Coordinates of C-alpha atoms in Angstrom, one line a residue:
X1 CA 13.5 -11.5 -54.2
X2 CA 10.7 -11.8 -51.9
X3 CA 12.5 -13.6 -49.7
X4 CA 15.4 -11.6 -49.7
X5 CA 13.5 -8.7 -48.6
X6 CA 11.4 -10.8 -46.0
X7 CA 15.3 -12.0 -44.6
X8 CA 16.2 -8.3 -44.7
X9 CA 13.6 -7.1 -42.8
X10 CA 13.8 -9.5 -39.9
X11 CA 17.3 -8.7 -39.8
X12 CA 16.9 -5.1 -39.1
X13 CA 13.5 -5.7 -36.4
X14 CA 15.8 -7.8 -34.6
X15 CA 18.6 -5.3 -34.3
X16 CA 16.1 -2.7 -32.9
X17 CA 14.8 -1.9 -30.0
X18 CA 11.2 -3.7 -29.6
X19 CA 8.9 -0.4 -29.2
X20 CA 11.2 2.3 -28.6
X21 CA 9.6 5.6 -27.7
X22 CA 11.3 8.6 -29.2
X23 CA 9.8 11.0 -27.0
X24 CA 10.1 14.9 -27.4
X25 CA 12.7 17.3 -25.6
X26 CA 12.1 17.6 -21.6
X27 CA 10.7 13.9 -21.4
X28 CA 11.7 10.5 -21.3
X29 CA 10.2 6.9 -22.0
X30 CA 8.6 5.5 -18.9
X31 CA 7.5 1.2 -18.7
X32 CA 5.6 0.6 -16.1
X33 CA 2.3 -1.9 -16.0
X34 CA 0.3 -0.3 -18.7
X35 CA 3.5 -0.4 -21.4
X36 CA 6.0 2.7 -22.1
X37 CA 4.7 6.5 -22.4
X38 CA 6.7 9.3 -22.9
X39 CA 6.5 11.5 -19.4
X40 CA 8.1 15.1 -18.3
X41 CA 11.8 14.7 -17.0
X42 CA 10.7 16.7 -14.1
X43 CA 6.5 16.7 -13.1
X44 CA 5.5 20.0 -12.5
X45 CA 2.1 19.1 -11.8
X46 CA 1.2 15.5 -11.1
X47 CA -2.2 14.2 -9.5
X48 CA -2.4 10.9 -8.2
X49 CA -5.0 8.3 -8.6
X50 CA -5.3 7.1 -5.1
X51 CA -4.8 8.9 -1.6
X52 CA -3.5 6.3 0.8
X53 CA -0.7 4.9 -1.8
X54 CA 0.0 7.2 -4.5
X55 CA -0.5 11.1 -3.2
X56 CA 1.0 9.9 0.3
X57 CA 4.1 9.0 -1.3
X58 CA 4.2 12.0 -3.8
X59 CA 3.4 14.0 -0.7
X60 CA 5.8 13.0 1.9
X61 CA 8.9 13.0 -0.9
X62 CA 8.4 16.5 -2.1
X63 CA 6.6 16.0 -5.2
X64 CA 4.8 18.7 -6.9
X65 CA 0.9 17.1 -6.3
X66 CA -2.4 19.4 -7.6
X67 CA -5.2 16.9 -7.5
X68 CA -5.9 13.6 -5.7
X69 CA -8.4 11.0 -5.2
X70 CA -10.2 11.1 -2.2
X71 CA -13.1 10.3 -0.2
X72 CA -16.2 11.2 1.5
X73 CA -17.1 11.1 5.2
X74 CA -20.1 10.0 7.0
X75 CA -20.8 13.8 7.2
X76 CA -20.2 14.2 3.6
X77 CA -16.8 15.9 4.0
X78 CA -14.2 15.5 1.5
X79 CA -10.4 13.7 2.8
X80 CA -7.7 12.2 1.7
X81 CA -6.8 9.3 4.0
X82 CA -3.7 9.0 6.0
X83 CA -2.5 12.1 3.7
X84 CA -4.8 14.3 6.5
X85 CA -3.6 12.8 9.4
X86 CA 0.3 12.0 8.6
X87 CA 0.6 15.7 6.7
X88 CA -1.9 17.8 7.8
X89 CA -3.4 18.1 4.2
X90 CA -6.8 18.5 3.1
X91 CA -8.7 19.2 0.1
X92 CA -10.0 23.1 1.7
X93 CA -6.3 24.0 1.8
X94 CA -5.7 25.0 -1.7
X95 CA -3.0 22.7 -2.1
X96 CA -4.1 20.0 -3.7
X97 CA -7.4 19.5 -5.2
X98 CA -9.9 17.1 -5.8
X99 CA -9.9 14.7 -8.5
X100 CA -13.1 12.5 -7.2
X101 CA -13.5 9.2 -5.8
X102 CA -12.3 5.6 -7.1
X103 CA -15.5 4.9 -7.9
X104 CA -16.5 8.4 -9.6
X105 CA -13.5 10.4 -10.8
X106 CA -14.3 14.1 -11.6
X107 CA -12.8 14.0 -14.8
X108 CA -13.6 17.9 -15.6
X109 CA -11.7 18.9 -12.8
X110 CA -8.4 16.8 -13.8
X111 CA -8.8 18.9 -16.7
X112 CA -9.1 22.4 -14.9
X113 CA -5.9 21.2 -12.7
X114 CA -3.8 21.2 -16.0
X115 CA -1.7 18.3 -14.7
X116 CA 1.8 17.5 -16.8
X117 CA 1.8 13.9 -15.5
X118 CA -0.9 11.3 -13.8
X119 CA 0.2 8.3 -11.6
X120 CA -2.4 5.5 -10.4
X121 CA -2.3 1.7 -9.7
X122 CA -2.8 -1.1 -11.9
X123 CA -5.9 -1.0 -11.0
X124 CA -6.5 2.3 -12.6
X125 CA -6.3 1.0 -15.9
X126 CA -9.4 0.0 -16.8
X127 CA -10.4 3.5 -17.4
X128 CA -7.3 4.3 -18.8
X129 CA -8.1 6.1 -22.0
X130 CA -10.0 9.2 -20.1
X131 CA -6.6 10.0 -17.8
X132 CA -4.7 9.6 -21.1
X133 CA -6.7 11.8 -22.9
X134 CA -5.9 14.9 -19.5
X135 CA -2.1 14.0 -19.6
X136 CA 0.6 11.5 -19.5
X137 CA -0.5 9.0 -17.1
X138 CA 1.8 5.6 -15.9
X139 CA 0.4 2.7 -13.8
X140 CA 2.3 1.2 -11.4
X141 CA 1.7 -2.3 -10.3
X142 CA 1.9 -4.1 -6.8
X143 CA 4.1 -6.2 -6.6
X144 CA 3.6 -8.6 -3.6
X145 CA 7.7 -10.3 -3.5
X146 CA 9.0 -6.8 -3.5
X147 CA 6.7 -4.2 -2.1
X148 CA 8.9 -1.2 -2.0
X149 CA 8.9 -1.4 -5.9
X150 CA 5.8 0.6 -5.9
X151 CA 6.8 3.4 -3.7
X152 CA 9.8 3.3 -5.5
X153 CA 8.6 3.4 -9.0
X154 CA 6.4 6.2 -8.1
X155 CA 9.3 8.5 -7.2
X156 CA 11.1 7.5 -10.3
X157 CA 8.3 9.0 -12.6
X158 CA 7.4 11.7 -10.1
X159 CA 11.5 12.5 -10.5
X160 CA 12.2 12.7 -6.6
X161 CA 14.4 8.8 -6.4
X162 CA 17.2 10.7 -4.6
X163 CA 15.0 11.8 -1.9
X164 CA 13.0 8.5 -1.9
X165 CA 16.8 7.0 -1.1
X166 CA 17.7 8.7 1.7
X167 CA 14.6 8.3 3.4
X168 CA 14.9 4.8 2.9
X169 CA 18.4 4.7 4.1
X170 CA 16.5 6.4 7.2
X171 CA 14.2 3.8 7.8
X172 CA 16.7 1.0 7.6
X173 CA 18.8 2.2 10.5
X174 CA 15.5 2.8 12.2
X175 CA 14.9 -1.0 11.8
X176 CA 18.3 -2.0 12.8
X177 CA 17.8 -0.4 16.2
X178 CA 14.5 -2.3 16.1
X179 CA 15.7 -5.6 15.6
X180 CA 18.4 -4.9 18.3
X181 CA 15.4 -4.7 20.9
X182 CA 13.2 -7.5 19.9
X183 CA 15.3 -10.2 18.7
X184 CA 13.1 -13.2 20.0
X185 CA 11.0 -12.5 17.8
X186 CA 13.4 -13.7 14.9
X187 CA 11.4 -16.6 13.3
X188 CA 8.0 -16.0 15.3
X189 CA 5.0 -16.8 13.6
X190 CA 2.0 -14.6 13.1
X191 CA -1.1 -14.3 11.8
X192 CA -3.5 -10.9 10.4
X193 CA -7.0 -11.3 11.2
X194 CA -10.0 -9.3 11.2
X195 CA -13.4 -9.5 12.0
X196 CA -16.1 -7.4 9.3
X197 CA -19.8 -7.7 8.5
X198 CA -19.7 -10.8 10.5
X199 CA -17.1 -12.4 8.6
X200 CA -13.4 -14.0 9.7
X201 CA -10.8 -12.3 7.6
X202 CA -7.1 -13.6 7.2
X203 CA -4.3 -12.1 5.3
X204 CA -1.6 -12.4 3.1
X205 CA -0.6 -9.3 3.0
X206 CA -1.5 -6.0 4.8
X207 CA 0.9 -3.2 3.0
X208 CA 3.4 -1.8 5.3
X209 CA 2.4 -4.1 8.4
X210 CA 3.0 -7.0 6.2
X211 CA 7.0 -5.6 5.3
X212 CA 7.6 -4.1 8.6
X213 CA 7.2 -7.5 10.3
X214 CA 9.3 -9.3 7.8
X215 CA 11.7 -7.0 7.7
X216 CA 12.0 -7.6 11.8
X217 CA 12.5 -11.2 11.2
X218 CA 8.8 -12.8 11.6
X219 CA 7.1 -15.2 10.0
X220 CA 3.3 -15.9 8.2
X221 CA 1.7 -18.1 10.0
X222 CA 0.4 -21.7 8.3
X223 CA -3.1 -20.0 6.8
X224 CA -1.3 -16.4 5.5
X225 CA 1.4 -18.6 4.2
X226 CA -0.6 -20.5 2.2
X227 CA -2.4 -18.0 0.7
X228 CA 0.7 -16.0 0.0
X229 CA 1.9 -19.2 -1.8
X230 CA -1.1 -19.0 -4.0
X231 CA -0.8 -15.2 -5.2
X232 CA -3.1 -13.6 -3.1
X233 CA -1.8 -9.9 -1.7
X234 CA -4.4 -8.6 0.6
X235 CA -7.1 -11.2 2.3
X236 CA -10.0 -13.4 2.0
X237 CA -12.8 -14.4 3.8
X238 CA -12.5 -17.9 5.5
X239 CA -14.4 -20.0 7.7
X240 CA -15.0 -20.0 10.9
X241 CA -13.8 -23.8 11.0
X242 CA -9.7 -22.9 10.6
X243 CA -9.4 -20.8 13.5
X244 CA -7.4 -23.5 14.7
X245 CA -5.1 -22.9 12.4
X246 CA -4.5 -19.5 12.9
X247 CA -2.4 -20.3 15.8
X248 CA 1.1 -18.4 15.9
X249 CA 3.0 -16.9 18.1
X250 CA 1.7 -13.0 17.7
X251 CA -2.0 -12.0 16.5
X252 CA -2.4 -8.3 14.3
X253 CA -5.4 -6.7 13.8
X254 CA -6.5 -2.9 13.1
X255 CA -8.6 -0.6 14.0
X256 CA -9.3 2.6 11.4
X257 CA -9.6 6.3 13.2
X258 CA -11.1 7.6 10.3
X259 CA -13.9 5.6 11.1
X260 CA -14.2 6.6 14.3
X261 CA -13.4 2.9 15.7
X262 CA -12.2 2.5 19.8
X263 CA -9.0 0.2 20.3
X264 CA -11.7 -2.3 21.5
X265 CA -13.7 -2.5 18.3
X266 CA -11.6 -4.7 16.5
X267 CA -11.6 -7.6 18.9
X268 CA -15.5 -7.1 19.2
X269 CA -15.6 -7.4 15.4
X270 CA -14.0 -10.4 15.7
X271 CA -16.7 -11.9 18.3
X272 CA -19.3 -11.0 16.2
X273 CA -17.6 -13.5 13.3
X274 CA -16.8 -15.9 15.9
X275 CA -18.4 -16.5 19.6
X276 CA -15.4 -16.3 21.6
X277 CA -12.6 -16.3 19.4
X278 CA -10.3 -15.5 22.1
X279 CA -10.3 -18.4 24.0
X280 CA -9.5 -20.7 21.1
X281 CA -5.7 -19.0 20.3
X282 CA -3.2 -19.2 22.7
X283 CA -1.5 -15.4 21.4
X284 CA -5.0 -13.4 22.8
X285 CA -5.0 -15.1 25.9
X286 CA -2.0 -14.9 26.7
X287 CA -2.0 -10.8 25.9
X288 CA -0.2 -11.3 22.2
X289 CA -3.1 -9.9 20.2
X290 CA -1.9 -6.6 19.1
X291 CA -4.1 -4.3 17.2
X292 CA -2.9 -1.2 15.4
X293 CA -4.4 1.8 13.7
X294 CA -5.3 0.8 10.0
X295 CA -3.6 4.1 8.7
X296 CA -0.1 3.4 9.8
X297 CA -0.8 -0.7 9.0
X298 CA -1.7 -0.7 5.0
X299 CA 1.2 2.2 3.2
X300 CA 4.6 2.4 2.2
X301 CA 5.2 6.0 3.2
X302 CA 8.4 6.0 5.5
X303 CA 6.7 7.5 8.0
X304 CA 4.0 4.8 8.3
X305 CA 7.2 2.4 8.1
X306 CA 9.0 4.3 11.1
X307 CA 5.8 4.3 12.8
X308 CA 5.1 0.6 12.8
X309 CA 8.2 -0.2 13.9
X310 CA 7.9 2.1 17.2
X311 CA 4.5 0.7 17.1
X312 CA 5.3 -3.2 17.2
X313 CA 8.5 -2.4 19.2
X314 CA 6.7 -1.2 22.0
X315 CA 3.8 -3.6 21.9
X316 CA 5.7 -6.8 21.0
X317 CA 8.4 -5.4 24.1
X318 CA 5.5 -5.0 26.6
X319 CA 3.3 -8.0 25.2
X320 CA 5.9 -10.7 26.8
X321 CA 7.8 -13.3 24.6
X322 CA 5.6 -16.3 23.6
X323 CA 6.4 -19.4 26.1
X324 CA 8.2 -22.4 24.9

């Protein structure tokens, strides 16, 4: 009998759903990295867990955002990066308030904002049960072979995919236009360095700059490659010894204006990691090292994307084609 019932049981697990939510009228059952939760149909209210990735998106599709995280100037002033300078938005507007820093999140005020729904990063979830505790909160991860899948999967909880679609659809005839006007660059190499603290820097990845050149047909160069092979998204630190090997056709670097940082800083930052860098790669001497402002380089937001491409258009177009 015991068996029977054993048999019976795993007869009717397997025909159902594994975990199914059955979530109350006005939501639906949301998987993203940290599992399924049951979330509005429609935000009213959402705050997002991180300025430059999550409330920029939310922000520039329409989506109705009442806190953020942000961050704190030299001068002790409170931002939200590239949100202020793409949008105009700050936290003394009224708009959208302040939910604290990544590091220090002002839980009691996520409270007072009465959000309906919270959206962070993968990251985010290792503090997970205080944002569940506020409201519905879903964590969407990065994923570095399909980096539009974040954006994307933000505007599917936040409720706004139709709008995220035609901007998209935007951007993509933006790009065609783009590749019309630069196409030697269709299999050049290049490689994203940066100089901080002293250090050489070289990435994988680098957010929008990293899909924006893809998309316009280049390539990583050997070092980025490699790590990119390995699973790394961003960068790492490497030696000073394999600047060789950052050889390629084009160079990228940034400079950030929220720091305050001159077009010429970044090259000098660079010096300071390694004595006359320059000279060794053939792309700065021979006027290919392009640098770009940081809050354009790292988002998703389409009009980051549409930047960069008018950016590297007009630098790649007046730079001069690599020789040979």
């Amino acid at each position: 009998m015991k068996t029977k019932l054993t048999v019976l049981c795993l007869t009717i697990c397997a025909a159902s759903p594994a975990l199914a939510l059955d979530c109350a009228d006005g939501q639906r059952a949301f998987t993203h990295a940290g599992g399924e939760t049951c979330i509005p149909e429609q935000a009213q209210r959402i705050i997002g867990l991180h300025d430059q990735s999550v409330t920029l998106t939310l922000v520039e599709l329409g989506a109705p955002v009442v806190g953020s995280h942000g961050r704190v100037d030299d001068d002790g002033q409170l931002y939200m990066r590239s949100v202020d300078l793409l949008f105009g938005l700050d936290f003394d507007s009224g708009q959208i308030g302040y939910a604290g820093t990544w590091d220090q999140m002002d839980f009691e005020a996520m409270v007072a904002m009465t959000p309906d729904l919270i959206i962070g990063r993968e990251y985010d979830m290792e503090t997970r049960d205080k944002f569940e505790a506020i409201a519905p909160t879903v964590f969407i991860a990065d994923t570095p072979t399909g980096p539009m899948a974040f954006p994307r999967e933000i505007a599917d909880a936040a409720g706004v995919s139709d709008t995220y679609e035609a901007q998209l659809a935007i951007y993509e005839a933006n790009l065609e236009r783009a590749r019309f006007a630069l196409p030697h660059v269709q299999g050049a190499t290049y490689s994203k360095i940066q100089g901080w603290d002293g250090k050489l820097e070289v990435y994988a990845g680098y957010g929008g700059l990293t899909k924006v050149l893809a998309d316009l047909g280049f390539a990583r160069g050997t070092v980025g490659q490699r790590m990119a092979d390995r699973g790394v998204v961003w960068g790492e630190e490497v030696s000073a010894e394999i600047l060789p090997e950052l050889e390629a056709d084009y160079l990228f670097d940034t400079y950030t204006i929220a720091y305050g940082d001159t077009l010429a800083d970044p090259a000098s930052r660079l010096n300071d990691a390694v004595p006359g860098w320059c000279d060794f790669l053939t792309a700065c001497t021979e006027g290919r090292y392009i640098v770009l402002p940081r809050e354009y380089a790292t988002g998703f937001s389409f009009t980051q994307l549409n930047m960069l491409l008018q950016m590297i258009t007009t630098n790649v177009a007046t730079s001069g084609a690599p020789h040979g």
